[in-house]
mmCIF file of C-alpha atoms and ligand atoms in Angstrom:
data_model
loop_
_atom_site.group_PDB
_atom_site.id
_atom_site.type_symbol
_atom_site.label_atom_id
_atom_site.label_comp_id
_atom_site.label_asym_id
_atom_site.label_seq_id
_atom_site.Cartn_x
_atom_site.Cartn_y
_atom_site.Cartn_z
ATOM 1 C CA MET A 45 0.433 0.098 -0.188
ATOM 2 C CA SER A 46 1.627 3.563 -1.006
ATOM 3 C CA GLN A 47 2.440 5.312 2.166
ATOM 4 C CA LYS A 48 0.191 8.111 3.544
ATOM 5 C CA VAL A 49 1.311 11.122 3.353
ATOM 6 C CA SER A 50 0.403 13.824 5.544
ATOM 7 C CA LEU A 51 -0.390 17.278 5.233
ATOM 8 C CA THR A 52 2.477 18.655 7.253
ATOM 9 C CA ARG A 53 4.937 15.959 5.194
ATOM 10 C CA TYR A 54 3.589 17.421 1.981
ATOM 11 C CA LEU A 55 4.154 20.966 3.383
ATOM 12 C CA VAL A 56 8.103 20.544 4.356
ATOM 13 C CA GLU A 57 8.504 18.247 1.200
ATOM 14 C CA GLN A 58 7.032 21.310 -0.718
ATOM 15 C CA GLN A 59 8.961 23.649 1.734
ATOM 16 C CA ARG A 60 12.334 21.838 -0.270
ATOM 17 C CA VAL A 61 11.083 21.657 -3.780
ATOM 18 C CA ASP A 62 9.916 25.094 -4.009
ATOM 19 C CA GLY A 63 10.528 27.455 -1.107
ATOM 20 C CA LEU A 64 7.199 28.689 -0.873
ATOM 21 C CA ILE A 65 6.344 27.396 2.315
ATOM 22 C CA PRO A 66 8.721 28.702 4.767
ATOM 23 C CA ALA A 67 8.191 28.500 8.289
ATOM 24 C CA GLN A 68 6.045 30.637 9.690
ATOM 25 C CA LEU A 69 3.383 29.971 6.359
ATOM 26 C CA ARG A 70 3.383 26.264 7.113
ATOM 27 C CA LEU A 71 2.534 26.567 10.452
ATOM 28 C CA LEU A 72 0.169 29.230 9.478
ATOM 29 C CA LEU A 73 -1.697 26.593 7.272
ATOM 30 C CA GLU A 74 -1.633 23.232 9.450
ATOM 31 C CA VAL A 75 -3.689 25.699 12.355
ATOM 32 C CA VAL A 76 -5.898 26.565 9.878
ATOM 33 C CA ALA A 77 -5.882 22.955 9.000
ATOM 34 C CA ARG A 78 -6.933 21.814 12.608
ATOM 35 C CA ALA A 79 -9.511 24.761 13.208
ATOM 36 C CA CYS A 80 -11.218 23.104 10.361
ATOM 37 C CA LYS A 81 -10.913 19.803 11.916
ATOM 38 C CA HIS A 82 -12.739 21.273 15.303
ATOM 39 C CA ILE A 83 -15.363 23.039 12.790
ATOM 40 C CA SER A 84 -15.614 19.492 10.921
ATOM 41 C CA GLN A 85 -16.508 17.302 13.871
ATOM 42 C CA SER A 86 -19.016 20.776 15.432
ATOM 43 C CA VAL A 87 -20.214 20.517 11.526
ATOM 44 C CA ASN A 88 -21.157 16.461 11.799
ATOM 45 C CA LYS A 89 -23.158 17.018 15.293
ATOM 46 C CA GLY A 90 -25.690 18.208 13.108
ATOM 47 C CA ALA A 91 -28.720 18.054 15.524
ATOM 48 C CA LEU A 92 -26.485 16.267 18.345
ATOM 49 C CA GLY A 93 -24.536 19.023 19.020
ATOM 50 C CA ASP A 94 -27.241 21.715 19.859
ATOM 51 C CA ILE A 95 -25.670 23.987 17.630
ATOM 52 C CA LEU A 96 -28.060 24.659 14.641
ATOM 53 C CA GLY A 97 -30.271 27.470 13.674
ATOM 54 C CA ALA A 98 -30.486 30.997 13.932
ATOM 55 C CA ALA A 99 -28.422 33.715 16.266
ATOM 56 C CA GLN A 100 -30.641 35.921 16.140
ATOM 57 C CA THR A 101 -27.176 38.282 15.127
ATOM 58 C CA GLU A 102 -26.650 39.781 12.170
ATOM 59 C CA ASN A 103 -23.244 40.012 9.650
ATOM 60 C CA VAL A 104 -21.406 42.776 8.640
ATOM 61 C CA GLN A 105 -23.426 42.104 5.169
ATOM 62 C CA GLY A 106 -26.596 42.547 7.540
ATOM 63 C CA GLU A 107 -26.952 38.491 6.543
ATOM 64 C CA LEU A 108 -28.930 36.614 9.832
ATOM 65 C CA GLN A 109 -25.911 34.743 10.971
ATOM 66 C CA LYS A 110 -26.361 31.287 12.351
ATOM 67 C CA ARG A 111 -25.455 29.771 15.223
ATOM 68 C CA LEU A 112 -22.376 27.611 13.705
ATOM 69 C CA ASP A 113 -20.956 30.871 11.533
ATOM 70 C CA ILE A 114 -20.370 32.031 14.803
ATOM 71 C CA ILE A 115 -18.925 28.797 16.329
ATOM 72 C CA ALA A 116 -16.604 29.044 13.210
ATOM 73 C CA ASN A 117 -15.510 32.465 13.217
ATOM 74 C CA GLU A 118 -14.638 31.872 16.816
ATOM 75 C CA VAL A 119 -12.722 28.761 15.830
ATOM 76 C CA LEU A 120 -10.537 30.175 13.748
ATOM 77 C CA ILE A 121 -9.538 33.345 15.582
ATOM 78 C CA GLU A 122 -9.017 31.181 18.870
ATOM 79 C CA ALA A 123 -6.715 28.565 17.177
ATOM 80 C CA ASN A 124 -4.745 31.529 15.213
ATOM 81 C CA GLU A 125 -4.161 34.313 17.552
ATOM 82 C CA TRP A 126 -1.407 32.814 19.895
ATOM 83 C CA GLY A 127 0.730 30.841 17.177
ATOM 84 C CA GLY A 128 2.946 34.246 16.427
ATOM 85 C CA HIS A 129 2.643 33.896 12.439
ATOM 86 C CA LEU A 130 -0.846 36.712 12.096
ATOM 87 C CA ALA A 131 -0.618 40.002 12.831
ATOM 88 C CA ALA A 132 -3.888 40.283 12.146
ATOM 89 C CA MET A 133 -7.149 38.259 10.595
ATOM 90 C CA ALA A 134 -9.931 39.524 8.635
ATOM 91 C CA SER A 135 -13.868 37.643 8.716
ATOM 92 C CA GLU A 136 -17.125 37.572 7.363
ATOM 93 C CA GLU A 137 -18.829 37.853 10.277
ATOM 94 C CA MET A 138 -17.061 40.278 12.016
ATOM 95 C CA ASP A 139 -17.242 44.399 10.057
ATOM 96 C CA SER A 140 -13.681 45.312 11.376
ATOM 97 C CA ILE A 141 -10.399 43.589 11.012
ATOM 98 C CA TYR A 142 -8.994 41.544 14.270
ATOM 99 C CA VAL A 143 -4.899 42.585 15.467
ATOM 100 C CA VAL A 144 -3.938 39.917 17.492
ATOM 101 C CA PRO A 145 -4.466 40.443 21.618
ATOM 102 C CA ASN A 146 -0.848 42.563 22.563
ATOM 103 C CA ARG A 147 -0.089 39.605 24.685
ATOM 104 C CA TYR A 148 0.500 37.410 21.919
ATOM 105 C CA PRO A 149 3.685 37.815 19.234
ATOM 106 C CA GLN A 150 2.611 39.566 15.912
ATOM 107 C CA GLY A 151 3.959 37.835 12.386
ATOM 108 C CA GLU A 152 3.464 39.116 9.622
ATOM 109 C CA TYR A 153 1.140 37.160 7.823
ATOM 110 C CA LEU A 154 -2.755 38.451 7.557
ATOM 111 C CA LEU A 155 -5.497 35.693 7.080
ATOM 112 C CA LEU A 156 -8.894 36.344 5.724
ATOM 113 C CA PHE A 157 -11.834 34.122 6.117
ATOM 114 C CA ASP A 158 -14.970 33.182 4.977
ATOM 115 C CA PRO A 159 -15.552 30.498 8.623
ATOM 116 C CA LEU A 160 -18.966 29.411 7.754
ATOM 117 C CA ASP A 161 -19.823 29.439 3.183
ATOM 118 C CA GLY A 162 -23.380 28.185 2.673
ATOM 119 C CA SER A 163 -24.172 28.399 5.968
ATOM 120 C CA SER A 164 -28.141 28.333 4.524
ATOM 121 C CA ASN A 165 -27.568 24.764 3.652
ATOM 122 C CA ILE A 166 -26.281 24.005 7.505
ATOM 123 C CA ASP A 167 -29.738 23.022 8.741
ATOM 124 C CA VAL A 168 -30.937 21.311 5.433
ATOM 125 C CA ASN A 169 -27.297 18.828 5.591
ATOM 126 C CA VAL A 170 -25.837 20.059 2.683
ATOM 127 C CA SER A 171 -22.184 20.595 2.164
ATOM 128 C CA ILE A 172 -20.683 23.552 3.548
ATOM 129 C CA GLY A 173 -17.263 24.763 3.942
ATOM 130 C CA THR A 174 -14.714 27.229 5.012
ATOM 131 C CA ILE A 175 -13.284 29.380 2.564
ATOM 132 C CA PHE A 176 -9.563 31.115 3.734
ATOM 133 C CA SER A 177 -7.089 33.470 2.022
ATOM 134 C CA VAL A 178 -3.542 34.434 3.333
ATOM 135 C CA LEU A 179 -1.560 37.727 2.961
ATOM 136 C CA LYS A 180 1.190 39.461 3.902
ATOM 137 C CA LYS A 181 1.332 42.477 5.891
ATOM 138 C CA PRO A 182 3.008 44.900 3.613
ATOM 139 C CA ASP A 183 6.561 45.781 4.776
ATOM 140 C CA ASN A 184 6.080 49.189 5.187
ATOM 141 C CA SER A 185 3.214 49.265 6.986
ATOM 142 C CA ALA A 186 3.776 50.014 11.291
ATOM 143 C CA GLY A 187 1.315 48.091 13.268
ATOM 144 C CA VAL A 188 -1.484 46.648 11.047
ATOM 145 C CA SER A 189 -5.007 48.496 9.518
ATOM 146 C CA GLU A 190 -7.791 47.126 7.446
ATOM 147 C CA GLN A 191 -5.608 48.839 4.378
ATOM 148 C CA ASP A 192 -2.968 46.902 4.624
ATOM 149 C CA PHE A 193 -5.542 43.948 3.680
ATOM 150 C CA LEU A 194 -6.423 45.513 0.508
ATOM 151 C CA GLN A 195 -4.375 43.968 -2.411
ATOM 152 C CA ALA A 196 -4.743 42.826 -5.178
ATOM 153 C CA GLY A 197 -5.992 38.632 -4.878
ATOM 154 C CA ALA A 198 -2.854 38.138 -7.305
ATOM 155 C CA ARG A 199 -0.549 38.628 -4.018
ATOM 156 C CA GLN A 200 -2.077 36.087 -2.214
ATOM 157 C CA VAL A 201 1.160 33.550 -0.949
ATOM 158 C CA ALA A 202 -1.321 30.879 0.018
ATOM 159 C CA ALA A 203 -6.037 29.811 -0.416
ATOM 160 C CA GLY A 204 -8.008 27.086 0.110
ATOM 161 C CA TYR A 205 -10.790 26.056 1.852
ATOM 162 C CA CYS A 206 -11.827 22.708 3.443
ATOM 163 C CA VAL A 207 -15.543 21.254 2.277
ATOM 164 C CA TYR A 208 -17.069 19.405 4.787
ATOM 165 C CA GLY A 209 -19.312 16.879 2.848
ATOM 166 C CA PRO A 210 -19.378 12.980 2.756
ATOM 167 C CA GLN A 211 -15.670 13.808 3.343
ATOM 168 C CA THR A 212 -14.202 16.223 4.996
ATOM 169 C CA THR A 213 -11.750 17.699 2.507
ATOM 170 C CA LEU A 214 -9.154 20.550 2.686
ATOM 171 C CA VAL A 215 -8.524 21.742 -0.852
ATOM 172 C CA LEU A 216 -4.772 24.379 -0.982
ATOM 173 C CA THR A 217 -2.726 26.353 -3.232
ATOM 174 C CA VAL A 218 0.181 28.076 -2.242
ATOM 175 C CA GLY A 219 0.965 29.404 -6.181
ATOM 176 C CA ASP A 220 2.261 25.980 -6.962
ATOM 177 C CA GLY A 221 -0.726 24.233 -8.554
ATOM 178 C CA VAL A 222 -4.044 22.526 -6.534
ATOM 179 C CA ALA A 223 -3.377 19.942 -3.740
ATOM 180 C CA MET A 224 -6.690 17.561 -2.155
ATOM 181 C CA PHE A 225 -6.290 16.042 1.937
ATOM 182 C CA THR A 226 -8.933 13.772 2.845
ATOM 183 C CA LEU A 227 -9.192 14.024 6.935
ATOM 184 C CA ASP A 228 -9.048 10.441 8.274
ATOM 185 C CA ARG A 229 -10.738 10.571 11.032
ATOM 186 C CA GLU A 230 -9.278 7.328 12.405
ATOM 187 C CA GLN A 231 -5.988 9.724 12.492
ATOM 188 C CA GLY A 232 -7.246 12.437 13.313
ATOM 189 C CA SER A 233 -5.140 14.384 10.622
ATOM 190 C CA PHE A 234 -5.083 15.417 7.021
ATOM 191 C CA VAL A 235 -4.045 12.557 4.106
ATOM 192 C CA LEU A 236 -2.715 13.774 0.307
ATOM 193 C CA THR A 237 -5.115 12.013 -1.932
ATOM 194 C CA GLN A 238 -4.752 14.344 -4.776
ATOM 195 C CA GLU A 239 -2.406 16.247 -6.328
ATOM 196 C CA HIS A 240 -1.666 18.811 -9.340
ATOM 197 C CA VAL A 241 -5.448 19.202 -9.078
ATOM 198 C CA ARG A 242 -6.372 20.805 -13.515
ATOM 199 C CA VAL A 243 -9.652 21.713 -14.238
ATOM 200 C CA PRO A 244 -10.599 20.735 -18.154
ATOM 201 C CA ALA A 245 -10.421 23.381 -20.378
ATOM 202 C CA ASP A 246 -14.112 22.418 -21.588
ATOM 203 C CA THR A 247 -16.875 21.507 -19.647
ATOM 204 C CA LYS A 248 -20.726 20.414 -20.372
ATOM 205 C CA GLU A 249 -21.916 22.352 -17.048
ATOM 206 C CA PHE A 250 -22.828 24.887 -15.130
ATOM 207 C CA ALA A 251 -23.386 26.017 -12.092
ATOM 208 C CA ILE A 252 -25.919 29.264 -11.424
ATOM 209 C CA ASN A 253 -29.398 30.253 -9.180
ATOM 210 C CA MET A 254 -31.896 30.320 -12.342
ATOM 211 C CA SER A 255 -34.068 31.855 -10.606
ATOM 212 C CA ASN A 256 -32.733 35.113 -11.021
ATOM 213 C CA MET A 257 -32.530 35.199 -14.539
ATOM 214 C CA ARG A 258 -35.352 37.583 -15.293
ATOM 215 C CA HIS A 259 -32.181 39.717 -13.711
ATOM 216 C CA TRP A 260 -28.905 38.852 -14.999
ATOM 217 C CA ASP A 261 -27.435 41.032 -17.701
ATOM 218 C CA GLU A 262 -27.644 40.579 -21.936
ATOM 219 C CA PRO A 263 -24.316 38.157 -21.841
ATOM 220 C CA VAL A 264 -24.817 36.240 -19.167
ATOM 221 C CA ARG A 265 -28.052 35.272 -19.908
ATOM 222 C CA ARG A 266 -27.232 34.835 -23.613
ATOM 223 C CA TYR A 267 -24.772 32.517 -21.931
ATOM 224 C CA ILE A 268 -26.989 30.554 -20.618
ATOM 225 C CA ASP A 269 -29.191 30.480 -22.799
ATOM 226 C CA GLU A 270 -27.149 28.990 -25.729
ATOM 227 C CA CYS A 271 -26.507 26.297 -22.440
ATOM 228 C CA LEU A 272 -30.261 26.212 -22.947
ATOM 229 C CA ALA A 273 -30.270 25.281 -26.033
ATOM 230 C CA GLY A 274 -28.336 22.346 -26.418
ATOM 231 C CA GLN A 275 -27.616 20.625 -29.411
ATOM 232 C CA GLU A 276 -29.914 21.931 -31.330
ATOM 233 C CA GLY A 277 -28.107 25.625 -30.541
ATOM 234 C CA PRO A 278 -25.045 27.579 -31.254
ATOM 235 C CA ARG A 279 -23.246 25.046 -29.047
ATOM 236 C CA GLY A 280 -23.492 21.801 -30.620
ATOM 237 C CA LYS A 281 -24.031 19.712 -27.907
ATOM 238 C CA ASP A 282 -26.357 19.304 -24.753
ATOM 239 C CA PHE A 283 -25.257 21.020 -20.752
ATOM 240 C CA ASN A 284 -26.339 20.523 -17.106
ATOM 241 C CA MET A 285 -26.989 22.050 -14.687
ATOM 242 C CA ARG A 286 -25.714 21.961 -10.651
ATOM 243 C CA TRP A 287 -26.177 25.068 -8.101
ATOM 244 C CA VAL A 288 -25.186 23.822 -4.417
ATOM 245 C CA ALA A 289 -26.198 27.461 -3.123
ATOM 246 C CA SER A 290 -22.771 26.936 -1.407
ATOM 247 C CA MET A 291 -19.650 27.926 -3.372
ATOM 248 C CA VAL A 292 -17.225 25.659 -1.401
ATOM 249 C CA ALA A 293 -19.522 22.532 -3.021
ATOM 250 C CA ASP A 294 -19.773 23.868 -6.203
ATOM 251 C CA VAL A 295 -15.892 25.036 -6.313
ATOM 252 C CA HIS A 296 -14.754 21.412 -5.222
ATOM 253 C CA ARG A 297 -16.789 20.112 -8.238
ATOM 254 C CA ILE A 298 -15.243 22.444 -10.781
ATOM 255 C CA LEU A 299 -12.066 21.178 -9.399
ATOM 256 C CA THR A 300 -13.355 17.883 -9.539
ATOM 257 C CA ARG A 301 -14.710 17.031 -13.262
ATOM 258 C CA GLY A 302 -14.945 21.266 -14.509
ATOM 259 C CA GLY A 303 -18.060 23.285 -15.510
ATOM 260 C CA ILE A 304 -18.278 26.850 -15.065
ATOM 261 C CA PHE A 305 -19.721 29.150 -12.007
ATOM 262 C CA LEU A 306 -21.449 32.069 -12.332
ATOM 263 C CA TYR A 307 -22.729 34.233 -9.963
ATOM 264 C CA PRO A 308 -23.021 37.064 -12.012
ATOM 265 C CA TRP A 309 -24.398 41.210 -11.051
ATOM 266 C CA ASP A 310 -27.785 41.709 -12.059
ATOM 267 C CA LYS A 311 -30.656 43.897 -11.017
ATOM 268 C CA ARG A 312 -32.237 43.535 -8.383
ATOM 269 C CA GLU A 313 -29.408 45.320 -5.962
ATOM 270 C CA PRO A 314 -27.605 47.455 -9.209
ATOM 271 C CA ASN A 315 -25.846 49.046 -6.826
ATOM 272 C CA LYS A 316 -23.792 45.669 -5.643
ATOM 273 C CA PRO A 317 -21.079 44.740 -8.216
ATOM 274 C CA GLY A 318 -22.440 40.869 -7.029
ATOM 275 C CA LYS A 319 -23.185 38.568 -3.738
ATOM 276 C CA LEU A 320 -19.921 37.102 -3.264
ATOM 277 C CA ARG A 321 -17.341 38.995 -1.209
ATOM 278 C CA LEU A 322 -13.639 39.233 -2.836
ATOM 279 C CA MET A 323 -11.578 39.536 -0.309
ATOM 280 C CA TYR A 324 -12.441 36.161 1.138
ATOM 281 C CA GLU A 325 -14.343 34.227 -1.114
ATOM 282 C CA ALA A 326 -13.798 35.015 -4.561
ATOM 283 C CA ASN A 327 -9.959 35.812 -4.408
ATOM 284 C CA PRO A 328 -9.365 32.237 -2.417
ATOM 285 C CA MET A 329 -11.317 30.491 -5.066
ATOM 286 C CA SER A 330 -9.920 32.414 -8.215
ATOM 287 C CA TRP A 331 -6.178 31.128 -7.306
ATOM 288 C CA LEU A 332 -7.295 28.079 -6.558
ATOM 289 C CA ILE A 333 -9.476 27.347 -9.835
ATOM 290 C CA GLU A 334 -6.483 29.419 -11.524
ATOM 291 C CA GLN A 335 -3.834 27.202 -10.140
ATOM 292 C CA ALA A 336 -5.832 24.008 -11.726
ATOM 293 C CA GLY A 337 -5.663 26.132 -15.057
ATOM 294 C CA GLY A 338 -9.092 27.523 -15.356
ATOM 295 C CA ALA A 339 -9.835 31.016 -15.286
ATOM 296 C CA ALA A 340 -11.772 33.053 -13.261
ATOM 297 C CA THR A 341 -12.994 37.327 -13.627
ATOM 298 C CA ASN A 342 -16.028 39.509 -13.000
ATOM 299 C CA GLY A 343 -17.409 39.116 -16.969
ATOM 300 C CA ARG A 344 -14.810 41.722 -17.448
ATOM 301 C CA GLU A 345 -11.464 41.744 -15.691
ATOM 302 C CA ARG A 346 -9.384 38.675 -14.639
ATOM 303 C CA ILE A 347 -10.788 38.738 -10.237
ATOM 304 C CA LEU A 348 -6.863 38.737 -9.399
ATOM 305 C CA ASP A 349 -6.077 41.866 -10.371
ATOM 306 C CA LEU A 350 -9.304 43.845 -8.851
ATOM 307 C CA GLN A 351 -7.460 45.952 -6.388
ATOM 308 C CA PRO A 352 -9.759 46.613 -2.967
ATOM 309 C CA THR A 353 -11.202 49.225 -1.628
ATOM 310 C CA LYS A 354 -13.212 48.130 0.815
ATOM 311 C CA LEU A 355 -12.253 44.710 3.246
ATOM 312 C CA HIS A 356 -15.984 43.563 2.424
ATOM 313 C CA GLU A 357 -16.557 43.754 -1.014
ATOM 314 C CA ARG A 358 -18.310 42.317 -3.606
ATOM 315 C CA VAL A 359 -17.951 41.188 -6.893
ATOM 316 C CA SER A 360 -19.785 39.759 -9.887
ATOM 317 C CA VAL A 361 -18.174 35.904 -10.813
ATOM 318 C CA VAL A 362 -17.745 33.681 -13.290
ATOM 319 C CA LEU A 363 -15.176 30.390 -12.739
ATOM 320 C CA GLY A 364 -14.130 27.283 -14.336
ATOM 321 C CA SER A 365 -13.482 26.001 -17.156
ATOM 322 C CA LYS A 366 -10.738 28.210 -18.934
ATOM 323 C CA ASN A 367 -12.572 27.808 -22.578
ATOM 324 C CA GLU A 368 -15.858 28.902 -20.695
ATOM 325 C CA VAL A 369 -15.018 31.509 -18.559
ATOM 326 C CA GLU A 370 -13.573 33.123 -22.076
ATOM 327 C CA ARG A 371 -16.890 32.428 -23.842
ATOM 328 C CA VAL A 372 -18.375 34.215 -21.065
ATOM 329 C CA THR A 373 -16.257 37.588 -21.041
ATOM 330 C CA SER A 374 -16.081 37.261 -24.700
ATOM 331 C CA TYR A 375 -20.098 38.325 -24.550
ATOM 332 C CA TYR A 376 -19.282 41.176 -22.438
ATOM 333 C CA ALA A 377 -16.744 42.285 -24.752
ATOM 334 C CA ALA A 378 -18.811 42.647 -27.458
ATOM 335 C CA LEU A 379 -21.306 44.686 -25.839
HETATM 336 P P1 P6P B 913 -28.340 31.869 -3.421
HETATM 337 C C1 P6P B 913 -23.979 31.199 0.181
HETATM 338 O O1 P6P B 913 -24.552 32.027 0.742
HETATM 339 C C2 P6P B 913 -23.156 31.700 -0.932
HETATM 340 O O2 P6P B 913 -22.114 33.042 -0.201
HETATM 341 C C3 P6P B 913 -22.540 30.832 -1.765
HETATM 342 O O3 P6P B 913 -21.534 30.323 -1.202
HETATM 343 C C4 P6P B 913 -23.100 30.707 -2.809
HETATM 344 O O4 P6P B 913 -22.273 30.374 -4.301
HETATM 345 C C5 P6P B 913 -24.227 31.396 -2.939
HETATM 346 O O5 P6P B 913 -24.473 32.424 -1.364
HETATM 347 C C6 P6P B 913 -25.807 31.206 -2.574
HETATM 348 O O6 P6P B 913 -26.412 32.348 -2.910
HETATM 349 O O7 P6P B 913 -28.314 33.220 -3.754
HETATM 350 O O8 P6P B 913 -28.568 31.148 -4.477
HETATM 351 O O9 P6P B 913 -28.617 31.436 -1.949
#
């Protein structure tokens, strides 16, 4: 039987290969993985753990928080604040950044996360996940502020997610491809189960919330109409549709077998560029997709090139199989 490679061993060996994982970053990634394991245990308890349901509070997005949203946020904060690898953290569930308390040493990394993405699925037992992104604090900044977080996604030094589904799987990139680690519950550790993940350039599967169709702008409407027209239409092939309403689950499927995911701008809230958040949803997912050979744009520009102006800003997202994303982007360019 081939020897199991643990997350720790993978990170150590990757550091030897390409020097992309200095000791402090390796510590950060191992701590995040341990926090995800803890969150997975809470998620798996479901109704047995008295953790389901709403928390009667709202997050910065004005969305009703689930109790597990808050639990997952606290797990990530408590796991990461004392290790000396971070200067500060930012979370979908917190209005402002969380600066590492003075009683702990400060590090050079900034950690951003959506602690439990897809939380509308928690109470109905559908896959959810934790999304994280790692930046380096700008050298020239004394102390740490929200401004330090406002870096383009191309400047991430690590990104990943942990999907809590039939398996608990951690998916990670540090800029040298994408690797997947499945939680071995008997050993209590993440084990390498796939590396050099590749997204096929073509696909027959799209993911979008079709109930918003009447609100989309023309390029998205044209693209989806052509998919729906199938073999008889301009695409000359039939398409399938999936929509889990949990970005982590939809992106995991795309990394595993290809596809295109769209959450575009729509006219329900015309002043909002999209529903998804740039810093801790779109950026980490876009880097993973690009590292696996896919593409990610906001319809017009590469998501990783976008310069953020606000910590919780939103963005339109089109990501996945390269040729499909480029087709959608060409329809925007033709406007
Ligand atoms: P809708 C979950 O709330 C989320 O942020 C993403 O994980 C998911 O892709 C999207 O929103 C689902 O949105 O409007 O279909 O419920």
